[in-house]
Coordinates of N, CA and C and ligand atoms in Angstrom, one line a residue:
V1170 N 0.9 -1.3 -0.1 CA 0.0 0.1 0.1 C 0.9 1.2 0.1
Y1171 N 0.7 2.2 -0.9 CA 1.4 3.4 -1.1 C 0.7 4.5 -0.2
V1172 N 1.3 5.1 0.8 CA 1.0 6.2 1.8 C 1.5 7.2 1.3
E1173 N 1.1 8.3 1.1 CA 1.3 9.8 0.8 C 1.0 10.5 2.3
Y1174 N 1.7 11.3 2.8 CA 1.5 11.7 4.0 C 1.9 13.4 4.2
L1175 N 1.2 14.0 5.2 CA 1.3 15.7 5.3 C 1.2 15.6 6.9
D1176 N 1.8 16.5 7.3 CA 1.8 16.8 8.5 C 0.5 18.0 8.7
Y1177 N -0.2 18.4 9.6 CA -1.1 19.0 9.6 C -0.4 20.7 9.8
E1178 N 0.6 20.4 10.8 CA 1.5 21.5 10.8 C 1.8 22.1 9.8
A1179 N 2.3 21.5 9.0 CA 2.6 22.2 7.2 C 1.6 22.7 6.8
V1180 N 0.3 22.0 7.0 CA -1.0 22.7 6.3 C -1.2 24.1 6.6
V1181 N -1.0 23.9 8.0 CA -1.6 25.6 9.0 C -0.6 26.6 8.7
A1182 N 1.0 26.1 8.6 CA 2.3 27.0 8.4 C 2.1 27.6 7.1
N1183 N 1.4 26.9 6.1 CA 1.6 27.6 4.7 C 0.1 28.0 4.6
G1184 N -0.9 28.1 5.2 CA -1.9 28.7 5.1 C -3.0 28.0 4.3
W1185 N -2.9 26.6 4.0 CA -3.5 25.7 3.2 C -4.9 25.1 4.0
E1186 N -6.1 25.0 3.4 CA -7.1 24.4 3.7 C -7.1 22.9 3.9
L1187 N -7.8 22.1 4.9 CA -8.1 20.7 4.8 C -8.9 20.3 3.5
G1188 N -9.9 21.1 3.4 CA -10.8 20.7 2.5 C -10.5 21.0 0.9
D1189 N -9.2 21.8 0.7 CA -8.5 21.9 -0.4 C -8.3 20.5 -1.5
D1190 N -9.0 20.8 -2.5 CA -8.9 19.7 -3.5 C -7.3 19.5 -4.2
E1191 N -6.6 20.6 -3.9 CA -5.2 20.7 -4.3 C -4.2 20.4 -3.3
L1192 N -4.7 20.3 -2.3 CA -3.9 20.4 -0.8 C -2.6 19.4 -1.4
F1193 N -2.6 18.0 -1.7 CA -1.7 17.2 -1.8 C -0.4 17.7 -2.9
R1194 N -1.4 18.1 -4.1 CA -0.1 18.8 -5.0 C 0.6 20.0 -4.6
K1195 N -0.2 20.9 -3.6 CA 0.6 22.0 -3.3 C 1.7 21.4 -2.3
A1196 N 1.3 20.6 -1.4 CA 2.5 19.8 -0.8 C 3.7 19.4 -1.4
R1197 N 3.2 18.8 -2.6 CA 4.3 18.1 -3.5 C 5.2 19.0 -3.9
R1198 N 4.7 20.2 -4.4 CA 5.4 21.5 -4.9 C 6.0 22.3 -3.8
A1199 N 5.9 21.8 -2.5 CA 6.4 23.1 -1.8 C 7.6 22.8 -1.0
G1200 N 8.2 21.8 -1.5 CA 9.5 21.5 -0.8 C 9.9 21.0 0.6
L1201 N 8.6 20.5 1.2 CA 8.8 20.4 2.5 C 9.7 19.3 3.2
A1202 N 10.1 19.2 4.4 CA 11.1 18.2 4.7 C 10.3 16.8 5.0
E1203 N 11.3 15.8 4.8 CA 10.6 14.7 4.7 C 9.7 14.1 5.9
E1204 N 10.0 14.9 7.2 CA 8.9 14.5 8.3 C 7.7 15.1 8.1
S1205 N 7.5 15.9 7.2 CA 6.3 17.2 6.6 C 5.4 16.6 5.8
Y1206 N 6.0 15.7 4.8 CA 5.5 15.5 3.6 C 6.4 14.3 2.8
G1207 N 5.5 13.2 2.2 CA 6.4 12.4 1.7 C 5.7 11.3 1.5
S1208 N 6.4 9.9 1.4 CA 5.3 8.7 1.1 C 6.4 7.1 1.7
F1209 N 5.5 6.5 1.9 CA 6.4 5.2 2.3 C 5.2 4.1 1.9
E1210 N 5.6 2.6 2.1 CA 4.9 1.7 1.9 C 4.4 0.8 3.3
V1211 N 3.1 0.4 3.1 CA 2.7 -0.3 4.4 C 2.3 -1.6 3.9
E1212 N 2.7 -2.5 4.4 CA 2.2 -4.0 4.0 C 0.8 -4.1 4.6
P1213 N -0.1 -4.9 3.9 CA -1.3 -5.1 4.3 C -1.4 -5.7 5.4
G1214 N -2.3 -5.1 6.2 CA -2.6 -5.6 7.6 C -1.6 -5.0 8.8
D1215 N -1.1 -4.2 8.0 CA -0.1 -3.5 9.2 C -0.7 -2.2 9.6
Y1216 N -0.6 -1.7 10.7 CA -1.0 -0.4 11.4 C -0.2 0.8 10.7
L1217 N -1.1 1.9 10.3 CA -0.3 3.0 9.8 C 0.7 3.6 10.5
L1218 N 0.5 3.9 12.0 CA 1.3 4.1 13.0 C 2.8 3.7 13.0
E1219 N 2.4 2.4 13.2 CA 3.8 1.5 13.1 C 4.6 1.5 12.2
A1220 N 3.9 1.6 11.0 CA 4.6 1.8 9.5 C 5.5 3.0 9.6
A1221 N 4.7 4.2 10.0 CA 5.2 5.2 10.1 C 6.5 5.3 10.9
E1222 N 6.4 4.7 12.1 CA 7.7 4.5 12.9 C 8.7 3.8 12.6
E1223 N 8.6 2.8 11.6 CA 9.3 2.0 11.0 C 10.4 2.5 10.0
Q1224 N 9.6 3.7 9.4 CA 10.2 4.7 8.5 C 11.1 5.7 9.3
G1225 N 11.1 5.8 10.6 CA 11.8 6.6 11.7 C 11.0 7.9 12.0
F1226 N 9.7 7.8 11.6 CA 8.8 9.1 11.8 C 8.2 9.2 13.1
D1227 N 7.9 10.2 13.8 CA 7.7 10.4 15.2 C 6.6 11.0 15.3
W1228 N 5.1 10.1 14.6 CA 3.8 10.9 14.7 C 3.2 10.8 16.2
P1229 N 2.4 11.7 16.5 CA 1.9 11.6 17.6 C 0.9 10.3 18.1
F1230 N 1.0 9.9 19.5 CA -0.1 8.8 19.8 C 0.0 9.0 21.3
S1231 N -0.5 8.2 22.0 CA -0.9 7.9 23.6 C -1.0 6.5 23.9
C1232 N -2.1 6.0 23.6 CA -2.7 4.7 24.3 C -2.3 3.7 23.3
R1233 N -2.3 3.9 22.2 CA -2.0 2.9 21.0 C -3.1 1.9 21.1
G1234 N -4.1 2.4 21.5 CA -5.3 1.3 21.5 C -6.9 1.7 21.3
G1235 N -6.9 2.7 20.6 CA -8.2 3.3 20.3 C -8.7 4.1 21.2
A1236 N -8.0 4.6 22.1 CA -9.1 4.9 23.6 C -8.8 6.5 23.6
C1237 N -7.9 7.0 22.7 CA -7.8 8.5 22.7 C -7.9 9.0 21.4
A1238 N -7.5 10.2 20.9 CA -7.4 10.7 19.5 C -6.0 11.4 19.0
N1239 N -5.0 10.9 19.8 CA -3.6 11.7 19.9 C -3.2 11.0 18.5
C1240 N -3.6 9.8 18.1 CA -2.9 9.4 16.9 C -3.7 9.7 15.8
A1241 N -4.9 10.2 15.7 CA -5.6 10.6 14.5 C -5.1 11.2 13.4
V1242 N -5.8 10.9 12.2 CA -5.1 11.2 10.9 C -6.5 11.6 10.3
L1243 N -6.3 12.4 9.2 CA -7.3 12.7 8.4 C -7.1 12.1 7.0
V1244 N -8.2 11.4 6.9 CA -7.8 10.3 5.4 C -8.3 11.3 4.1
V1245 N -7.8 11.8 3.3 CA -7.7 12.6 2.2 C -8.7 11.7 0.7
D1246 N -7.5 10.6 0.5 CA -8.0 9.6 -0.4 C -7.8 8.0 0.1
G1247 N -8.5 7.3 -0.4 CA -8.2 5.9 0.1 C -9.4 5.7 1.2
A1248 N -8.8 4.5 2.1 CA -9.5 4.3 3.1 C -8.7 3.4 4.4
L1249 N -8.6 3.8 5.6 CA -8.3 2.8 6.5 C -9.2 2.3 7.2
E1250 N -8.7 1.3 8.0 CA -10.0 0.4 8.7 C -9.5 0.4 9.9
M1251 N -10.5 0.5 10.8 CA -9.9 0.3 12.2 C -10.5 -1.1 12.8
T1252 N -9.5 -1.7 13.5 CA -9.7 -2.9 13.8 C -9.9 -3.4 15.1
V1253 N -10.2 -2.2 16.2 CA -10.7 -2.5 17.4 C -11.8 -1.2 17.7
D1254 N -12.7 -1.6 18.7 CA -13.5 -0.5 19.1 C -12.6 0.8 19.4
N1255 N -13.3 1.9 19.4 CA -12.4 3.2 19.3 C -13.3 4.4 19.7
V1256 N -12.7 5.5 20.0 CA -13.7 6.5 20.8 C -14.2 7.6 19.7
L1257 N -13.7 7.2 18.6 CA -14.4 8.3 17.7 C -15.9 8.3 17.2
S1258 N -16.5 9.3 17.5 CA -17.9 9.1 17.1 C -18.3 9.0 15.5
D1259 N -19.4 8.5 15.0 CA -19.7 8.3 13.7 C -19.6 9.6 12.7
E1260 N -19.8 10.8 13.5 CA -19.4 11.9 12.7 C -18.1 12.2 12.2
L1261 N -17.3 12.1 13.2 CA -15.8 12.3 13.2 C -15.2 11.3 12.0
V1262 N -16.0 10.0 12.0 CA -15.4 8.9 11.0 C -15.9 9.3 9.8
A1263 N -17.2 10.0 9.5 CA -17.8 10.6 8.3 C -16.9 11.8 7.9
Q1264 N -16.2 12.1 8.5 CA -15.3 13.4 8.0 C -14.1 12.9 7.5
G1265 N -13.7 11.6 7.7 CA -12.7 10.9 7.3 C -11.6 11.1 8.5
I1266 N -12.1 11.2 9.6 CA -11.0 11.1 11.0 C -11.0 9.4 11.0
Q1267 N -9.5 8.9 11.1 CA -9.4 7.9 11.9 C -8.4 7.7 12.6
L1268 N -8.0 6.6 13.4 CA -7.0 6.4 14.3 C -6.0 5.4 13.9
S1269 N -4.6 6.1 13.7 CA -3.2 5.9 12.7 C -2.9 4.1 13.7
C1270 N -3.1 4.3 14.8 CA -2.5 3.2 16.0 C -3.4 1.8 15.8
I1271 N -4.8 1.8 15.2 CA -5.3 0.6 15.0 C -5.9 0.7 13.6
G1272 N -5.4 1.6 12.9 CA -5.8 1.7 11.5 C -5.1 0.7 10.5
T1273 N -5.4 0.1 9.6 CA -4.8 -0.5 8.8 C -5.5 -0.1 7.5
P1274 N -4.5 0.2 6.3 CA -5.2 0.7 5.0 C -5.4 -0.5 4.3
V1275 N -6.9 -0.1 3.6 CA -7.6 -1.4 2.7 C -7.9 -0.7 1.4
T1276 N -7.0 0.1 1.0 CA -6.8 0.5 -0.5 C -5.1 0.5 -1.0
D1277 N -5.4 0.3 -2.2 CA -3.9 0.2 -2.6 C -3.1 1.7 -2.6
D1278 N -3.6 3.0 -2.3 CA -3.1 3.9 -2.3 C -3.9 4.8 -0.9
L1279 N -3.1 5.7 -0.6 CA -3.6 6.1 0.7 C -3.3 7.7 0.6
Q1280 N -4.0 8.7 1.2 CA -3.7 9.8 1.5 C -4.2 10.2 2.7
V1281 N -3.1 10.7 3.7 CA -3.4 11.0 5.1 C -2.6 12.4 5.3
V1282 N -3.6 13.6 6.1 CA -2.9 14.3 7.2 C -2.6 13.9 8.3
Y1283 N -1.6 13.7 8.9 CA -1.3 13.1 10.1 C -1.2 14.5 11.1
N1284 N -1.4 14.0 12.5 CA -1.4 15.3 13.6 C -2.5 16.0 13.7
V1285 N -3.6 15.5 13.4 CA -5.1 16.6 13.7 C -5.6 16.5 14.7
K1286 N -4.7 16.1 15.7 CA -5.3 15.6 17.2 C -5.8 16.9 17.7
D1287 N -5.5 18.2 17.3 CA -6.0 19.3 18.0 C -7.4 19.9 17.0
L1288 N -7.8 19.4 15.9 CA -8.8 19.9 15.4 C -10.1 19.7 16.5
P1289 N -11.1 20.5 15.9 CA -12.3 20.3 17.0 C -12.9 19.0 16.7
G1290 N -13.7 18.6 17.9 CA -13.9 17.2 18.2 C -12.9 16.1 18.8
L1291 N -11.7 16.6 18.4 CA -10.5 15.7 18.5 C -9.7 15.8 19.7
E1292 N -9.6 17.3 20.0 CA -9.1 17.9 21.0 C -9.3 17.3 22.5
E1293 N -10.7 17.2 22.8 CA -11.3 16.8 23.9 C -11.0 15.5 24.0
L1294 N -10.8 14.5 23.0 CA -10.6 13.0 23.3 C -9.2 12.8 23.5
Q1295 N -8.3 13.7 23.5 CA -7.0 13.3 23.7 C -6.4 13.0 25.2
L1296 N -5.5 12.1 25.2 CA -4.9 11.5 26.6 C -3.9 12.4 26.9
Ligands
FES1481 FE1 -4.6 6.7 21.5 FE2 -4.2 6.0 18.8 S1 -3.0 6.5 20.3 S2 -6.1 5.7 20.0

């Protein structure tokens, strides 16, 4: 599974919007550091957070078990499936929010904005 990622901090720092269809195109052209934007492969069935850590990235987390929202990502394209019960409301999931510690990609390609834990609705779920 090919995963393209973008740090929410870079979205804010550049004045971009999460709903922008051109978001990843802008990120590709912006010359961001590797920790802010890039891509890696995830083996089917592996958790996104662990796969990012295997690449040497330091994505936010706390419980590693679906009980907080520190590891939340926004899925922009493709799909992640969460493998255990979790704290996210249906509304957040419908917006594309998923938990990377228990989320495994189920599409060949995935685009995620990570580090979205401070978005409305997620902040109060943090541990
Ligand atoms: Fe707590 Fe993922 S780290 S839900």
